[in-house]
Coordinates of C-alpha atoms and ligand atoms in Angstrom, one line a residue:
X1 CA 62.2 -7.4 -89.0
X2 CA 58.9 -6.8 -87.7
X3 CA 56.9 -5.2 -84.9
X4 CA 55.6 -7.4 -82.7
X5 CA 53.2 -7.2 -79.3
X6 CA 53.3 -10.3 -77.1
X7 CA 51.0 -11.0 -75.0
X8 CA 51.1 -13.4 -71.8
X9 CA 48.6 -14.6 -69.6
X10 CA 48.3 -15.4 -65.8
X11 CA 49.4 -19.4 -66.0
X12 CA 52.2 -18.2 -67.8
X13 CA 53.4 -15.9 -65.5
X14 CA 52.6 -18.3 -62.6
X15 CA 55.7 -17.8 -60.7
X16 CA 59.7 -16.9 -60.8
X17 CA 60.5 -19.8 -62.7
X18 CA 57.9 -19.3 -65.7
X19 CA 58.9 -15.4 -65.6
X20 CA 62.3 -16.6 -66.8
X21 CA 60.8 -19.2 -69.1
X22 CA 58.9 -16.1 -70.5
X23 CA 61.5 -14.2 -70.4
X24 CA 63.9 -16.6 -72.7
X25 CA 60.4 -16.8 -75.0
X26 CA 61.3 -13.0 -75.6
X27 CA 64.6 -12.5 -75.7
X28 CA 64.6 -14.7 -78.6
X29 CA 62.2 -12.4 -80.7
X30 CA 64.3 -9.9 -79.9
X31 CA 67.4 -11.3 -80.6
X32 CA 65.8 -12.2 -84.2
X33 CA 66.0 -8.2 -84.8
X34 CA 62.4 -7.5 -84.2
X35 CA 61.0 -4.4 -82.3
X36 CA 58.9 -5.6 -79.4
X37 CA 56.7 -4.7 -76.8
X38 CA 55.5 -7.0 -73.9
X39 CA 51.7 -7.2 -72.1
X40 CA 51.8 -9.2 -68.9
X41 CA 49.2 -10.7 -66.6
X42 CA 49.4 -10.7 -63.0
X43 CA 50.1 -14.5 -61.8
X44 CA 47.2 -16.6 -62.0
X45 CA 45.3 -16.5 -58.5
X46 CA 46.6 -13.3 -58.2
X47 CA 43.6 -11.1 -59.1
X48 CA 41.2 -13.7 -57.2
X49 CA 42.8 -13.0 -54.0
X50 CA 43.2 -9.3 -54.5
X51 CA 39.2 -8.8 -55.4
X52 CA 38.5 -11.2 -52.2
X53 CA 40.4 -8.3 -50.3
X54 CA 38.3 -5.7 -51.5
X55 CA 35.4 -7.2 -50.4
X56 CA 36.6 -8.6 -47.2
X57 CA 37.5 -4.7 -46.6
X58 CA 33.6 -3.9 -47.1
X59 CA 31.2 -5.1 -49.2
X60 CA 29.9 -1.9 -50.6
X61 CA 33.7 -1.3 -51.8
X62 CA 35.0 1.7 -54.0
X63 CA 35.7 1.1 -57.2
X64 CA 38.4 3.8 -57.6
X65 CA 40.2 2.4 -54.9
X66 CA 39.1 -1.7 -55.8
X67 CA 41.1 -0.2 -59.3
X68 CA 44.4 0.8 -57.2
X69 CA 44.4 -2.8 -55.7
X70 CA 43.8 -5.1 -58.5
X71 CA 46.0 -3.3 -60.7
X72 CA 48.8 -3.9 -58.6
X73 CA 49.2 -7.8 -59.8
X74 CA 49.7 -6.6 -62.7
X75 CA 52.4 -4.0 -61.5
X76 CA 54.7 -7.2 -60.0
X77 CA 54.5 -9.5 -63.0
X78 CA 55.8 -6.2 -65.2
X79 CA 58.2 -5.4 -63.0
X80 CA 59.5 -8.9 -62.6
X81 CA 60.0 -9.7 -65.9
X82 CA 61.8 -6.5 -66.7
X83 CA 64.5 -7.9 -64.1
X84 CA 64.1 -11.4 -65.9
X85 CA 64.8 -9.9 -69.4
X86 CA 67.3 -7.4 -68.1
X87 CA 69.4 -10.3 -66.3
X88 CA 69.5 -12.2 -69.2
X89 CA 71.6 -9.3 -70.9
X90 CA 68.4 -7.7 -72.7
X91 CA 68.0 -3.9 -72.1
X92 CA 63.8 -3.9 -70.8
X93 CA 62.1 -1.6 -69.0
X94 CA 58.4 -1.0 -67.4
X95 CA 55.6 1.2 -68.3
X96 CA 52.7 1.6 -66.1
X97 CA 49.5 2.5 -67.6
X98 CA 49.7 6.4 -66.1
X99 CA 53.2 6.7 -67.9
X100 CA 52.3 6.4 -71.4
X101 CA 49.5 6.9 -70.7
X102 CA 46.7 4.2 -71.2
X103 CA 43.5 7.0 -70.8
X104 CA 40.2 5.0 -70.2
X105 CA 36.9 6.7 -69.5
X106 CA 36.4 6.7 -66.0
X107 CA 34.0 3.8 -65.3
X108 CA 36.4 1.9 -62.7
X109 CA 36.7 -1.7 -62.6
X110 CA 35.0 -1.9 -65.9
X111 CA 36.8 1.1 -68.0
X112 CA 37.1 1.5 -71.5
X113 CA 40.4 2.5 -73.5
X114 CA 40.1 5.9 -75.3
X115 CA 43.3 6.7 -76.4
X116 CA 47.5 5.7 -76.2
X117 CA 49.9 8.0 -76.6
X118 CA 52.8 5.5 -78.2
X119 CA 55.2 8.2 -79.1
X120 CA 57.6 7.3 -76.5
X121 CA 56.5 3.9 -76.3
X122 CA 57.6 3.5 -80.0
X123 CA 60.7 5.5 -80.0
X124 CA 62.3 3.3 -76.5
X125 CA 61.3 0.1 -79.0
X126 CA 62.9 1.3 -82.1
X127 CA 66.1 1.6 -80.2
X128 CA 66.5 -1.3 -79.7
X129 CA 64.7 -1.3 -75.7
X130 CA 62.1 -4.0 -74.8
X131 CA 58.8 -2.9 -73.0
X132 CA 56.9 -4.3 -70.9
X133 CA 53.8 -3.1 -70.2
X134 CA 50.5 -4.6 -67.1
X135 CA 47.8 -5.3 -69.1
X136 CA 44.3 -4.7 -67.7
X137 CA 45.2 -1.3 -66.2
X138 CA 44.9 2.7 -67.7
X139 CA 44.1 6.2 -66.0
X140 CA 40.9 7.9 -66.0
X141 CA 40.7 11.8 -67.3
X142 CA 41.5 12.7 -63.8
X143 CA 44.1 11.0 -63.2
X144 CA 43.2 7.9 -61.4
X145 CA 43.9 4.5 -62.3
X146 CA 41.4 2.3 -63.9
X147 CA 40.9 -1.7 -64.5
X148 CA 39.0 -2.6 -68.0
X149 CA 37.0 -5.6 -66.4
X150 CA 37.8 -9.2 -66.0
X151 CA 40.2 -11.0 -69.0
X152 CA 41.1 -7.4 -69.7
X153 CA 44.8 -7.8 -70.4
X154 CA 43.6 -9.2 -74.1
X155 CA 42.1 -6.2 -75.0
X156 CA 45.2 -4.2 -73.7
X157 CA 47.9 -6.1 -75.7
X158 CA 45.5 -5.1 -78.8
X159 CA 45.4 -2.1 -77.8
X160 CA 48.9 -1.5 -77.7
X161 CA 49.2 -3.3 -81.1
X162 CA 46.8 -1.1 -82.5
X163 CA 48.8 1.9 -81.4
X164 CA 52.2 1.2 -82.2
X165 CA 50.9 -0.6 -85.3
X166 CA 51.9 -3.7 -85.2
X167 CA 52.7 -6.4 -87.7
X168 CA 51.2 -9.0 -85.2
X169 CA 49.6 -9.6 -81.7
X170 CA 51.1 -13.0 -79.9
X171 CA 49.1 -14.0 -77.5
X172 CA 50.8 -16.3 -75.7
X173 CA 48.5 -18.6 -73.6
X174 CA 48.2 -22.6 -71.8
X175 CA 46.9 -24.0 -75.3
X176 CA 48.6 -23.7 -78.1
X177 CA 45.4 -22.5 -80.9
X178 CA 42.0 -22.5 -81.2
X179 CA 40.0 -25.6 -82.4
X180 CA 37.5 -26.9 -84.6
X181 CA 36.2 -28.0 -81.3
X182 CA 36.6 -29.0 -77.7
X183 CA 39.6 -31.0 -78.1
X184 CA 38.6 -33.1 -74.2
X185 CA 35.7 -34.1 -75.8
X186 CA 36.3 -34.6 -79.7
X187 CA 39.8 -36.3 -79.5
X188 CA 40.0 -35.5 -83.6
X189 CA 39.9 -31.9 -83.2
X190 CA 41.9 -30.4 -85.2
X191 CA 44.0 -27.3 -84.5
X192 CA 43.1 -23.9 -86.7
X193 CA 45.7 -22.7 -89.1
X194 CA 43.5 -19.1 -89.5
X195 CA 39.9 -17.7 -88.1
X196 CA 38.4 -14.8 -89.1
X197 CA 37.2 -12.1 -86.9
X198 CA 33.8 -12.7 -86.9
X199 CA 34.0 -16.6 -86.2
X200 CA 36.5 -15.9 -83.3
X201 CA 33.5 -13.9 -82.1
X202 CA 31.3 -16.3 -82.6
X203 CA 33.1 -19.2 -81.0
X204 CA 33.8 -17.0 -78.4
X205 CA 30.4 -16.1 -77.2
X206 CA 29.3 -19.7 -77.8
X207 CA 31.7 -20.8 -75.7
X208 CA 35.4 -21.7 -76.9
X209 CA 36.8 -19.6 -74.6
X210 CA 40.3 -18.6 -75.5
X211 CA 40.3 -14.7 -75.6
X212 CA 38.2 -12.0 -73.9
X213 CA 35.8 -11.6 -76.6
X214 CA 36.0 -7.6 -76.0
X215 CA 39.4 -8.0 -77.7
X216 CA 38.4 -9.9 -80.3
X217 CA 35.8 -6.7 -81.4
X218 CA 38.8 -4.2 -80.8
X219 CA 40.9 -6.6 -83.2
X220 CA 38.6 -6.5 -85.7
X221 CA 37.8 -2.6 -85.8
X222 CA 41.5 -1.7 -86.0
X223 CA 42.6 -4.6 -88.1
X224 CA 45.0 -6.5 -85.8
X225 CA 46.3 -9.6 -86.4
X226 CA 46.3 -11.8 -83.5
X227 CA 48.2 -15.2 -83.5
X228 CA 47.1 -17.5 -80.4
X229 CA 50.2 -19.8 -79.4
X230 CA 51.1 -21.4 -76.3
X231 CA 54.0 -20.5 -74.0
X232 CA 54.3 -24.0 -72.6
X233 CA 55.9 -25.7 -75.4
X234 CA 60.0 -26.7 -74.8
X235 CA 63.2 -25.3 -76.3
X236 CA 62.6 -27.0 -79.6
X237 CA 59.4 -25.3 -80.0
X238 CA 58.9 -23.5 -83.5
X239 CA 59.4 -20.2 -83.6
X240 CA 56.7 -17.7 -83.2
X241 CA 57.7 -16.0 -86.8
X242 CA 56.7 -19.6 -89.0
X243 CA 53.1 -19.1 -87.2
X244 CA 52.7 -22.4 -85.0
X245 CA 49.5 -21.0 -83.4
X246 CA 45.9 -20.2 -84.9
X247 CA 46.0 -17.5 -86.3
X248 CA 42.6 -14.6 -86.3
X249 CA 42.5 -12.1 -89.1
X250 CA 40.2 -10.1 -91.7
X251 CA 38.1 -12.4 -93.7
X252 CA 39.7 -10.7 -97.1
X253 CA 43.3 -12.4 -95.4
X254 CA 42.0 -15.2 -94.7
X255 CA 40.8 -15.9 -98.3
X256 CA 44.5 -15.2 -99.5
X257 CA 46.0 -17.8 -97.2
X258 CA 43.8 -20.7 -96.6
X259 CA 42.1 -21.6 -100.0
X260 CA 41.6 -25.7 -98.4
X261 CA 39.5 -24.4 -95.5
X262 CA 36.6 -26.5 -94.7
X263 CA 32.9 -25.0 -95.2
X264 CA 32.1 -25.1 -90.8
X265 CA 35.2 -23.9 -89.1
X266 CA 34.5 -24.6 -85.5
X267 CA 32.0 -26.4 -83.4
X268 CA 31.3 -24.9 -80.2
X269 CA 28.8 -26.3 -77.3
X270 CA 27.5 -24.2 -74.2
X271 CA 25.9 -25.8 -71.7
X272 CA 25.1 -22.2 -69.4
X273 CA 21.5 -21.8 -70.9
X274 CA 18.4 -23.0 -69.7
X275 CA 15.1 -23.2 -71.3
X276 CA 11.6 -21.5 -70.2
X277 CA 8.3 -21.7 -71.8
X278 CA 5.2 -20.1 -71.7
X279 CA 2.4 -22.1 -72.3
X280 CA -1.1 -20.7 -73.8
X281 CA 0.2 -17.3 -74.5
X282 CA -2.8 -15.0 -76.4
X283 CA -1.7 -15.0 -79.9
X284 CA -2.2 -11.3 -80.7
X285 CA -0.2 -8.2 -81.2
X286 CA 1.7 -7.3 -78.1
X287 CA 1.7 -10.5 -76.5
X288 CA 5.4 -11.5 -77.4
X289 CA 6.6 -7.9 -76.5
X290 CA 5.0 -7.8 -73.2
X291 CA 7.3 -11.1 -72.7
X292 CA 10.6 -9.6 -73.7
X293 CA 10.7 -5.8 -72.6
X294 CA 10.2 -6.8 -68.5
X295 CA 13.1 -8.9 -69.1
X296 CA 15.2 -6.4 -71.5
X297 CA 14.4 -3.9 -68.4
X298 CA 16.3 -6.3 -66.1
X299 CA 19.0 -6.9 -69.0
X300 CA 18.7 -10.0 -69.1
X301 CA 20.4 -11.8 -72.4
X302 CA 17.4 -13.8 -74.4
X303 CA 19.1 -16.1 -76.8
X304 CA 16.7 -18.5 -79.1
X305 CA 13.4 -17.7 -79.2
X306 CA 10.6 -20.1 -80.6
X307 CA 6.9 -19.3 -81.2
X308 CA 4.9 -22.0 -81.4
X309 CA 2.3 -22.1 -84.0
X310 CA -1.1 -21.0 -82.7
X311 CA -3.2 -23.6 -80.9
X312 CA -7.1 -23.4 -80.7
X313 CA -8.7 -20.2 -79.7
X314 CA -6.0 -17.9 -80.6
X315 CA -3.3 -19.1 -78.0
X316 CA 0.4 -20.5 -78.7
X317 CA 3.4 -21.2 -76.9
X318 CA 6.1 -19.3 -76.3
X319 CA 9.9 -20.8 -76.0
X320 CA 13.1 -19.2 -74.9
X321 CA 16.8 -18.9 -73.9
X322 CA 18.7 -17.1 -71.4
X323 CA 21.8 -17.8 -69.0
X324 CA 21.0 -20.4 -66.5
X325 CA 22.9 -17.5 -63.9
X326 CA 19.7 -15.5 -64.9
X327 CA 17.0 -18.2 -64.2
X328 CA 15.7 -17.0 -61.2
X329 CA 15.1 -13.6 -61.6
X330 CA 13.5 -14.5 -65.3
X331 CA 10.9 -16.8 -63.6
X332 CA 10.4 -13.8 -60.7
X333 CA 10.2 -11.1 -63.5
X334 CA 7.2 -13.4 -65.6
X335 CA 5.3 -14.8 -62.8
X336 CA 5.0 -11.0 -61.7
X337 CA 4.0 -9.7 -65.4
X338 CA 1.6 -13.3 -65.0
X339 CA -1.9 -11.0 -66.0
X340 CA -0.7 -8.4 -68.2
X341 CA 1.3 -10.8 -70.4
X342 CA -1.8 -13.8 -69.7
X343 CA 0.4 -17.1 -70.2
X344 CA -1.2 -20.3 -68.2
X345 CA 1.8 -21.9 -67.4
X346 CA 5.5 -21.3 -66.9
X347 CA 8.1 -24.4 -67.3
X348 CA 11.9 -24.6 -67.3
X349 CA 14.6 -26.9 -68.0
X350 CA 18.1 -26.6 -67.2
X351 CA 19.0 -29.8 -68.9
X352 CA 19.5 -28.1 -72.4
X353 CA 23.2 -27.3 -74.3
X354 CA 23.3 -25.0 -77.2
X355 CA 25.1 -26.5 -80.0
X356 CA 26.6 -24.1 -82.7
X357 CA 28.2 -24.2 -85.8
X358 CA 30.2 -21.5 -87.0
X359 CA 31.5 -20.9 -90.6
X360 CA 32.2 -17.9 -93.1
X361 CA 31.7 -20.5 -96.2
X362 CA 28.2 -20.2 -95.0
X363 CA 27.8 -16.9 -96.3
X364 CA 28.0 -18.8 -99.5
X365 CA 26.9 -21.8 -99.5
X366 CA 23.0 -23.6 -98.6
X367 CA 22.8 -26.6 -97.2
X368 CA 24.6 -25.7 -93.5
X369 CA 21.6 -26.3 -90.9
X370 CA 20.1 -29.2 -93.3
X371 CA 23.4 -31.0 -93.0
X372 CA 23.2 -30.1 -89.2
X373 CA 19.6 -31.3 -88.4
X374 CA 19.7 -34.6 -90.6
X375 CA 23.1 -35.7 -88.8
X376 CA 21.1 -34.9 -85.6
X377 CA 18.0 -36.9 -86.5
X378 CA 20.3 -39.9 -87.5
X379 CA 21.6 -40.6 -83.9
X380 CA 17.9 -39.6 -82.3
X381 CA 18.5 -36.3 -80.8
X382 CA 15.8 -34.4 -80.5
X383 CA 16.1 -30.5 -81.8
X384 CA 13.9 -27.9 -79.1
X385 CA 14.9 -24.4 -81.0
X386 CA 17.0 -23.1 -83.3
X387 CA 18.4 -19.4 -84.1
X388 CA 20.6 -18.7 -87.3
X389 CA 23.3 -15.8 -88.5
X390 CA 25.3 -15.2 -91.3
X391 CA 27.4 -17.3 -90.1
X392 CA 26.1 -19.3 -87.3
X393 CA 24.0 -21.9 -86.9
X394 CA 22.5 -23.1 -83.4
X395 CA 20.4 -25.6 -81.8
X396 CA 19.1 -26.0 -78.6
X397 CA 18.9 -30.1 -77.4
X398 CA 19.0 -31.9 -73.6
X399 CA 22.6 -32.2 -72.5
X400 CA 23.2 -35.8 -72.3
X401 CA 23.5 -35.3 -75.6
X402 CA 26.1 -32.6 -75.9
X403 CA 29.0 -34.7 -76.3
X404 CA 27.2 -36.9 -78.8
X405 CA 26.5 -34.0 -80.8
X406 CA 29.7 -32.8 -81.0
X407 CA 31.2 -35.9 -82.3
X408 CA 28.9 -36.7 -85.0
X409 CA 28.6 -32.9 -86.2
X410 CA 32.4 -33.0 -86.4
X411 CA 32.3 -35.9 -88.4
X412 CA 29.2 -34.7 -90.5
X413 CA 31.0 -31.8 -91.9
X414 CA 34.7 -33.1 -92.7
X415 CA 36.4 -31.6 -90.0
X416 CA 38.0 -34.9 -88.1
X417 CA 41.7 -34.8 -88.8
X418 CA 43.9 -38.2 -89.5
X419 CA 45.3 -38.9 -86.3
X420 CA 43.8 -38.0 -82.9
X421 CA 45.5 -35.8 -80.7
Ligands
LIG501 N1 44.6 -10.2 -64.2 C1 43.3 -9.8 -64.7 C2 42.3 -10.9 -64.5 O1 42.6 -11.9 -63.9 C3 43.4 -9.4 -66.2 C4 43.9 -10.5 -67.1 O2 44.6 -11.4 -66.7 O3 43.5 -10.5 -68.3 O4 41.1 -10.7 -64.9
LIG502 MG1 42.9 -14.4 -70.0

């Protein structure tokens, strides 16, 4: 017997009939004897067409009340599956985000959770009652309700993990793990038995988008396990107990349980960054910093950054990342700081993707990025920067060649399974 937190997201709760489907999904870990606690999403679409309403309403909306109407999506699908479970003979019940409470700091529509009082929470589970709680929402410190941003009902189901101590998070979603890489685009992707924290992170922000990547931090301060899995598989499926999905854990677990994991553990592409360069850029102290604090003023994310070595006369060239979203106002921001910072020219280039690999064993082991840039080099693609982590290494190159990139880096470090799937 364990205790376990489920966790399922919009697709899955797309409608009457997938409510049931999810509900039968639960009943069953139930049934099996364990203690367990459901976060829902409102139905996909759902939270689209409540924010349109806000600012149809007015556009200078308040957040306290945007809060009270795009929690309520959440409120249905809670509610609904509660009469789901309940009619298939389970006892279930709903609890809101004021009832146990959820408190958040009061920031609406992007709040953060402080605390969760599971007392009661814990004691309805170990008897045997199954609860279902709307992810996303909480209540400020006076008493109002609060949203924690966009993709928040991840962080909430590890939330609630975290506070009723959990033996696992499940977070059921529309594909069933997380992959070395792109499986549309690499058809011999393979799925991942484990991740660690820190990788999930990493794919996360690089693109593999499978969780809210907020969660991911919370899972790895308070030590949850999280197993991704999907919700769409059929009767036969495996249960969620023998660990069908990927699952994300400390690093010190991961060494325990997968001793045949590859070197690079995932692949991940983002095509949302655009290049800018300055050209001629004085090469003396300052210069650089009178680049980057205009544009840490505005907050806008610089990525990969490349200085050029010096030209004649003391100049060099100055190359950088940031989201393509942010183009524009990068480009207003320089070509208003033109004299102080001195550049001659400013070019662009939207027709970049960021290609990372991402790996513990790199901690480790030399040889990552050489292995990375030679298999580059091999099939002509040009590299235009490059950052490195611990355990990341990235390159910038144009994106015709993303796909191309990923293929041959896939095959380059070992991770192409047998069969395609
Ligand atoms: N329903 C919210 C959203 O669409 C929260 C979530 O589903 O995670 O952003
Ligand atoms: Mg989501």
């Amino acid at each position: 017997m364990a205790r376990i937190v489920m966790k399922f997201g919009g697709t899955s709760m797309a409608g009457i009939e997938r409510i049931r489907r999810v509900a039968q999904i639960v009943k069953r870990q139930a049934d099996a004897g364990h203690e367990v606690a459901v976060v829902v999403s409102a139905m996909a679409g759902d939270t689209d067409r409540l924010v349109n309403f806000c600012r149809e309403a007015s556009s200078l909306y308040d957040p306290a009340e945007y809060d009270v109407v795009v929690a309520s999506g959440e409120q249905v699908t809670s509610g609904l599956l509660a009469i789901a479970l309940q009619s298939l003979g389970a006892r279930a019940r709903s609890w809101l985000g004021w009832q146990m409470p959820i408190r958040t700091v009061s920031s609406h529509s992007k709040a953060r959770i402080e605390t969760i009082d599971a007392a009661e929470l814990t004691a309805s589970m170990e008897s045997g009652e199954i609860a279902i709680i709307p992810g996303f929402q909480g209540i400020s410190e006076n008493g109002r309700i609060t949203t924690l941003g966009r993709g928040g009902s991840d962080t909430s189901a590890v939330a609630i993990a975290a506070a009723v101590k959990a033996d696992r998070c499940d977070i059921y979603t529309d594909v069933d793990g997380v992959y070395t890489t792109d499986p549309r685009i690499v058809t011999r992707a393979r799925k991942l038995k484990t991740v660690t924290f820190e990788e999930m992170l990493e794919l996360a922000s690089v693109g593999a988008k499978v969780l809210q990547t907020r969660s991911v931090g919370l899972a790895m301060k308070e030590n949850v396990r999280i197993q991704v899995l999907s919700s769409f598989n059929g009767d036969d499926a495996p249960c969620a107990d023998d660990l069908p999905g990927t699952m994300i854990v400390s690093e010190s677990e991961m060494e325990k349980n997968d001793m045949e994991r590859q070197l690079i553990t995932g692949i991940a592409h983002d095509k949302n960054e655009c290049k800018v360069t300055l050209t001629r850029v004085p090469d003396k102290p300052g210069a650089v910093a009178s680049i980057f604090e205009p544009l840490a003023e505005a907050a806008i994310n610089v990525d990969m950054i490349v200085q050029n070595v010096g030209r004649e006369k003391g100049e060099t060239d100055v190359t950088f990342t940031t989201p393509a979203s942010d183009l524009d106002r990068t480009m207003q921001i320089l070509e208003k700081a033109r004299d102080q910072i001195g550049y001659n020219r400013i070019l662009s280039d939207t027709n970049v993707a960021k290609i990372s690999v991402v790996g513990v064993g790199m901690k480790s082991h030399a040889g990552v990025a050489s292995t990375m840039f030679k298999a580059l080099a091999e099939r002509g693609v040009n590299i235009q920067a490059i950052t490195t982590s611990e355990i990341k290494v990235s390159v910038l190159i144009e994106a015709d060649y993303a796909e191309l990139a990923l293929r041959v880096l896939h095959t380059a470090y070992g991770l192409d399974a047998e069969e395609t799937v």
